[in-house]
């Protein structure tokens, strides 16, 4: 079974803090994704990575950056957290193509005060 | 514009009743089609997927979905709902990228 893990289930940060969300997958998948989930809006893609050190912006990249130094690990960085970044963050991975089955981590619920 | 629509935001059914959740998409060609389920506070779990072939797809937990090309639909069904099926359900469409519907929240009445 594919396993995608996220470093924290719940996180509370203050406005202006730098926040790191980590994601690790154990199935040698090429692609990794970061989504943001808000009620009524479904999942919105923030960034995705198709290879080590390669990334592409998704639909809502503003205020976020990412890092993929190793194939199994994909980090989401909030350079200066703001209250409107309070949300559920979901990491996912897929084998080779973006449109293939994506496997999700348990999510990180971030509260920015 | 390419889109995926789940018309029902919230559905309530009685335990033991049948269930159908709707999903419509707007794409030029037949995309990959998925249904995911999300229990409260959890990530998304794949229920089933359609890539090609038989238009009736069986998934986990007793769910099935039918692809209807003429209606651009991929509706999820279950003949008898259990209380543990209460969750949020997402339809997703894969075509160059992956797009998710806004979700349908299912409540199960005892």
mmCIF file of C-alpha atoms in Angstrom:
data_model
loop_
_atom_site.group_PDB
_atom_site.id
_atom_site.type_symbol
_atom_site.label_atom_id
_atom_site.label_comp_id
_atom_site.label_asym_id
_atom_site.label_seq_id
_atom_site.Cartn_x
_atom_site.Cartn_y
_atom_site.Cartn_z
ATOM 1 C CA UNK A 1 0.000 0.000 0.000
ATOM 2 C CA UNK A 2 1.081 3.504 -0.751
ATOM 3 C CA UNK A 3 1.761 5.502 2.358
ATOM 4 C CA UNK A 4 1.831 9.274 2.420
ATOM 5 C CA UNK A 5 2.647 10.862 5.748
ATOM 6 C CA UNK A 6 2.502 14.468 6.859
ATOM 7 C CA UNK A 7 4.641 15.810 9.661
ATOM 8 C CA UNK A 8 1.848 17.325 11.743
ATOM 9 C CA UNK A 9 -1.886 16.731 12.080
ATOM 10 C CA UNK A 10 -2.539 20.041 13.818
ATOM 11 C CA UNK A 11 -0.483 23.192 13.876
ATOM 12 C CA UNK A 12 -1.035 26.573 15.507
ATOM 13 C CA UNK A 13 1.144 29.474 14.374
ATOM 14 C CA UNK A 14 1.194 33.228 14.760
ATOM 15 C CA UNK A 15 0.864 35.765 11.975
ATOM 16 C CA UNK A 16 4.228 36.435 10.352
ATOM 17 C CA UNK A 17 5.832 33.143 11.368
ATOM 18 C CA UNK A 18 7.548 30.951 8.814
ATOM 19 C CA UNK A 19 5.770 27.612 8.607
ATOM 20 C CA UNK A 20 7.047 24.317 7.213
ATOM 21 C CA UNK A 21 4.737 21.467 6.302
ATOM 22 C CA UNK A 22 6.469 18.227 5.402
ATOM 23 C CA UNK A 23 5.199 15.313 3.353
ATOM 24 C CA UNK A 24 6.840 11.949 2.709
ATOM 25 C CA UNK A 25 5.743 9.155 0.367
ATOM 26 C CA UNK A 26 7.175 5.669 0.326
ATOM 27 C CA UNK A 27 6.258 4.414 -3.156
ATOM 28 C CA UNK A 28 8.845 6.084 -5.355
ATOM 29 C CA UNK A 29 6.198 8.254 -7.008
ATOM 30 C CA UNK A 30 7.336 10.863 -9.508
ATOM 31 C CA UNK A 31 4.697 13.455 -8.682
ATOM 32 C CA UNK A 32 3.837 15.116 -5.426
ATOM 33 C CA UNK A 33 1.177 17.714 -4.750
ATOM 34 C CA UNK A 34 0.112 20.205 -2.123
ATOM 35 C CA UNK A 35 -3.568 21.110 -1.898
ATOM 36 C CA UNK A 36 -5.499 23.435 0.277
ATOM 37 C CA UNK A 37 -9.004 22.423 1.336
ATOM 38 C CA UNK A 38 -11.621 24.927 2.467
ATOM 39 C CA UNK A 39 -15.347 24.320 3.046
ATOM 40 C CA UNK A 40 -17.364 24.659 -0.144
ATOM 41 C CA UNK A 41 -14.273 25.130 -2.313
ATOM 42 C CA UNK A 42 -13.092 21.548 -2.613
ATOM 43 C CA UNK A 43 -9.385 20.996 -3.136
ATOM 44 C CA UNK A 44 -7.286 23.684 -4.724
ATOM 45 C CA UNK A 45 -3.813 22.942 -5.990
ATOM 46 C CA UNK A 46 -1.065 25.101 -4.519
ATOM 47 C CA UNK A 47 2.037 23.537 -6.111
ATOM 48 C CA UNK A 48 3.093 20.287 -7.562
ATOM 49 C CA UNK A 49 6.452 18.677 -8.290
ATOM 50 C CA UNK A 50 7.177 16.198 -11.077
ATOM 51 C CA UNK A 51 10.778 15.460 -10.132
ATOM 52 C CA UNK A 52 13.449 16.363 -7.623
ATOM 53 C CA UNK A 53 14.014 20.118 -7.603
ATOM 54 C CA UNK A 54 11.264 20.570 -10.231
ATOM 55 C CA UNK A 55 8.041 22.332 -9.420
ATOM 56 C CA UNK A 56 5.102 24.029 -11.045
ATOM 57 C CA UNK A 57 2.626 26.504 -9.682
ATOM 58 C CA UNK A 58 -0.910 25.390 -9.191
ATOM 59 C CA UNK A 59 -4.037 27.498 -8.956
ATOM 60 C CA UNK A 60 -3.239 29.365 -5.736
ATOM 61 C CA UNK A 61 0.559 29.619 -5.255
ATOM 62 C CA UNK A 62 0.609 33.127 -3.786
ATOM 63 C CA UNK A 63 2.066 33.208 -0.303
ATOM 64 C CA UNK A 64 3.526 29.707 -0.593
ATOM 65 C CA UNK A 65 6.743 28.104 -1.766
ATOM 66 C CA UNK A 66 7.849 24.484 -1.998
ATOM 67 C CA UNK A 67 10.975 22.401 -1.851
ATOM 68 C CA UNK A 68 11.731 18.948 -3.161
ATOM 69 C CA UNK A 69 15.331 17.979 -2.468
ATOM 70 C CA UNK A 70 14.663 14.241 -2.346
ATOM 71 C CA UNK A 71 12.172 12.224 -4.369
ATOM 72 C CA UNK A 72 10.213 11.026 -1.370
ATOM 73 C CA UNK A 73 9.880 14.368 0.398
ATOM 74 C CA UNK A 74 7.940 17.489 -0.554
ATOM 75 C CA UNK A 75 7.771 20.508 1.708
ATOM 76 C CA UNK A 76 5.321 23.387 1.686
ATOM 77 C CA UNK A 77 6.577 26.662 3.112
ATOM 78 C CA UNK A 78 4.548 29.624 4.240
ATOM 79 C CA UNK A 79 7.138 32.387 4.263
ATOM 80 C CA UNK A 80 5.083 34.708 6.458
ATOM 81 C CA UNK A 81 1.882 33.105 7.687
ATOM 82 C CA UNK A 82 -1.318 35.100 7.533
ATOM 83 C CA UNK A 83 -4.735 34.430 9.015
ATOM 84 C CA UNK A 84 -6.207 33.762 5.568
ATOM 85 C CA UNK A 85 -3.893 30.770 5.304
ATOM 86 C CA UNK A 86 -5.776 29.012 8.096
ATOM 87 C CA UNK A 87 -6.913 25.859 6.358
ATOM 88 C CA UNK A 88 -6.542 22.119 5.908
ATOM 89 C CA UNK A 89 -3.465 21.208 3.847
ATOM 90 C CA UNK A 90 -3.344 17.919 2.013
ATOM 91 C CA UNK A 91 -0.334 16.307 0.412
ATOM 92 C CA UNK A 92 -0.700 13.721 -2.346
ATOM 93 C CA UNK A 93 1.477 11.712 -4.696
ATOM 94 C CA UNK A 94 0.976 9.923 -8.001
ATOM 95 C CA UNK A 95 3.131 7.474 -9.901
ATOM 96 C CA UNK A 96 3.932 9.167 -13.175
ATOM 97 C CA UNK A 97 1.243 11.448 -14.576
ATOM 98 C CA UNK A 98 -0.758 14.221 -12.955
ATOM 99 C CA UNK A 99 -4.062 12.701 -14.017
ATOM 100 C CA UNK A 100 -3.343 9.298 -12.512
ATOM 101 C CA UNK A 101 -4.614 8.103 -9.162
ATOM 102 C CA UNK A 102 -3.429 10.373 -6.378
ATOM 103 C CA UNK A 103 -2.752 9.042 -2.898
ATOM 104 C CA UNK A 104 -3.318 11.377 -0.003
ATOM 105 C CA UNK A 105 -1.807 11.962 3.388
ATOM 106 C CA UNK A 106 -3.977 12.513 6.484
ATOM 107 C CA UNK A 107 -3.805 16.281 6.222
ATOM 108 C CA UNK A 108 -2.490 19.091 8.411
ATOM 109 C CA UNK A 109 -4.993 21.467 9.928
ATOM 110 C CA UNK A 110 -3.233 24.815 10.281
ATOM 111 C CA UNK A 111 -4.541 27.639 12.428
ATOM 112 C CA UNK A 112 -2.845 31.019 12.070
ATOM 113 C CA UNK A 113 -3.620 33.442 14.887
ATOM 114 C CA UNK B 1 -14.011 25.629 -19.697
ATOM 115 C CA UNK B 2 -13.109 22.284 -18.179
ATOM 116 C CA UNK B 3 -14.943 21.642 -14.931
ATOM 117 C CA UNK B 4 -16.274 19.015 -12.582
ATOM 118 C CA UNK B 5 -19.548 19.578 -10.752
ATOM 119 C CA UNK B 6 -21.124 17.894 -7.785
ATOM 120 C CA UNK B 7 -24.611 19.398 -7.711
ATOM 121 C CA UNK B 8 -25.475 18.284 -4.171
ATOM 122 C CA UNK B 9 -23.635 19.975 -1.326
ATOM 123 C CA UNK B 10 -25.288 17.891 1.377
ATOM 124 C CA UNK B 11 -27.380 14.710 1.284
ATOM 125 C CA UNK B 12 -29.119 12.940 4.144
ATOM 126 C CA UNK B 13 -30.209 9.319 3.852
ATOM 127 C CA UNK B 14 -31.519 6.781 6.311
ATOM 128 C CA UNK B 15 -29.373 3.832 7.236
ATOM 129 C CA UNK B 16 -30.191 0.942 4.919
ATOM 130 C CA UNK B 17 -31.482 3.205 2.150
ATOM 131 C CA UNK B 18 -29.860 3.425 -1.247
ATOM 132 C CA UNK B 19 -27.549 6.248 -2.193
ATOM 133 C CA UNK B 20 -26.641 8.043 -5.383
ATOM 134 C CA UNK B 21 -24.172 10.926 -5.502
ATOM 135 C CA UNK B 22 -23.971 12.879 -8.711
ATOM 136 C CA UNK B 23 -20.935 14.035 -10.633
ATOM 137 C CA UNK B 24 -20.867 15.804 -13.984
ATOM 138 C CA UNK B 25 -17.862 16.933 -15.943
ATOM 139 C CA UNK B 26 -17.212 19.172 -18.870
ATOM 140 C CA UNK B 27 -14.252 18.018 -20.949
ATOM 141 C CA UNK B 28 -13.664 17.602 -24.661
ATOM 142 C CA UNK B 29 -12.635 13.963 -24.380
ATOM 143 C CA UNK B 30 -13.270 11.218 -21.848
ATOM 144 C CA UNK B 31 -11.045 11.865 -18.879
ATOM 145 C CA UNK B 32 -9.987 9.591 -16.056
ATOM 146 C CA UNK B 33 -12.705 9.599 -13.390
ATOM 147 C CA UNK B 34 -12.389 9.035 -9.660
ATOM 148 C CA UNK B 35 -14.403 9.010 -6.474
ATOM 149 C CA UNK B 36 -12.713 9.676 -3.152
ATOM 150 C CA UNK B 37 -14.102 9.627 0.383
ATOM 151 C CA UNK B 38 -12.933 11.768 3.275
ATOM 152 C CA UNK B 39 -13.865 10.934 6.857
ATOM 153 C CA UNK B 40 -13.800 13.822 9.330
ATOM 154 C CA UNK B 41 -10.278 15.071 9.978
ATOM 155 C CA UNK B 42 -8.749 12.607 7.537
ATOM 156 C CA UNK B 43 -7.174 12.651 4.107
ATOM 157 C CA UNK B 44 -8.893 11.397 0.959
ATOM 158 C CA UNK B 45 -9.216 7.683 0.284
ATOM 159 C CA UNK B 46 -9.776 6.328 -3.217
ATOM 160 C CA UNK B 47 -13.104 4.521 -3.571
ATOM 161 C CA UNK B 48 -12.945 3.663 -7.266
ATOM 162 C CA UNK B 49 -11.713 4.863 -10.630
ATOM 163 C CA UNK B 50 -12.587 4.619 -14.307
ATOM 164 C CA UNK B 51 -10.012 4.782 -17.072
ATOM 165 C CA UNK B 52 -11.651 2.794 -19.865
ATOM 166 C CA UNK B 53 -13.626 -0.388 -20.564
ATOM 167 C CA UNK B 54 -16.675 -1.521 -18.614
ATOM 168 C CA UNK B 55 -18.685 1.556 -17.707
ATOM 169 C CA UNK B 56 -19.848 0.095 -14.382
ATOM 170 C CA UNK B 57 -16.995 0.198 -11.912
ATOM 171 C CA UNK B 58 -16.878 -1.577 -8.569
ATOM 172 C CA UNK B 59 -15.021 -0.042 -5.670
ATOM 173 C CA UNK B 60 -14.271 -0.592 -2.037
ATOM 174 C CA UNK B 61 -16.822 -0.523 0.802
ATOM 175 C CA UNK B 62 -19.616 -1.741 -1.507
ATOM 176 C CA UNK B 63 -19.652 1.335 -3.752
ATOM 177 C CA UNK B 64 -20.028 1.353 -7.506
ATOM 178 C CA UNK B 65 -20.116 4.072 -10.146
ATOM 179 C CA UNK B 66 -21.396 4.234 -13.675
ATOM 180 C CA UNK B 67 -19.797 6.231 -16.454
ATOM 181 C CA UNK B 68 -22.311 7.648 -18.915
ATOM 182 C CA UNK B 69 -20.598 9.315 -21.839
ATOM 183 C CA UNK B 70 -23.792 10.797 -23.274
ATOM 184 C CA UNK B 71 -24.530 12.567 -20.003
ATOM 185 C CA UNK B 72 -20.905 13.367 -19.070
ATOM 186 C CA UNK B 73 -21.647 11.832 -15.691
ATOM 187 C CA UNK B 74 -19.984 9.486 -13.248
ATOM 188 C CA UNK B 75 -22.460 8.913 -10.436
ATOM 189 C CA UNK B 76 -21.596 6.997 -7.302
ATOM 190 C CA UNK B 77 -24.071 4.475 -5.879
ATOM 191 C CA UNK B 78 -24.478 2.178 -2.941
ATOM 192 C CA UNK B 79 -27.507 -0.087 -2.499
ATOM 193 C CA UNK B 80 -27.636 0.063 1.296
ATOM 194 C CA UNK B 81 -25.935 2.790 3.293
ATOM 195 C CA UNK B 82 -24.292 2.101 6.663
ATOM 196 C CA UNK B 83 -23.810 4.661 9.430
ATOM 197 C CA UNK B 84 -20.050 4.452 8.838
ATOM 198 C CA UNK B 85 -20.527 5.830 5.313
ATOM 199 C CA UNK B 86 -21.158 9.293 6.732
ATOM 200 C CA UNK B 87 -18.334 11.360 5.238
ATOM 201 C CA UNK B 88 -17.554 13.796 2.459
ATOM 202 C CA UNK B 89 -17.328 12.445 -1.063
ATOM 203 C CA UNK B 90 -15.298 14.000 -3.852
ATOM 204 C CA UNK B 91 -15.514 13.345 -7.538
ATOM 205 C CA UNK B 92 -12.290 14.005 -9.438
ATOM 206 C CA UNK B 93 -11.453 14.231 -13.113
ATOM 207 C CA UNK B 94 -8.012 13.613 -14.579
ATOM 208 C CA UNK B 95 -7.164 15.153 -17.947
ATOM 209 C CA UNK B 96 -3.674 16.667 -18.183
ATOM 210 C CA UNK B 97 -4.174 17.509 -14.533
ATOM 211 C CA UNK B 98 -6.553 16.548 -11.744
ATOM 212 C CA UNK B 99 -9.642 18.566 -10.838
ATOM 213 C CA UNK B 100 -11.823 17.925 -7.837
ATOM 214 C CA UNK B 101 -15.463 18.712 -7.310
ATOM 215 C CA UNK B 102 -16.505 20.774 -4.319
ATOM 216 C CA UNK B 103 -17.659 17.666 -2.485
ATOM 217 C CA UNK B 104 -20.931 16.206 -1.207
ATOM 218 C CA UNK B 105 -21.377 15.732 2.507
ATOM 219 C CA UNK B 106 -23.333 12.613 3.401
ATOM 220 C CA UNK B 107 -25.269 12.366 6.647
ATOM 221 C CA UNK B 108 -26.743 8.999 7.630
ATOM 222 C CA UNK B 109 -29.843 8.955 9.844
ATOM 223 C CA UNK B 110 -30.298 6.012 12.202
#
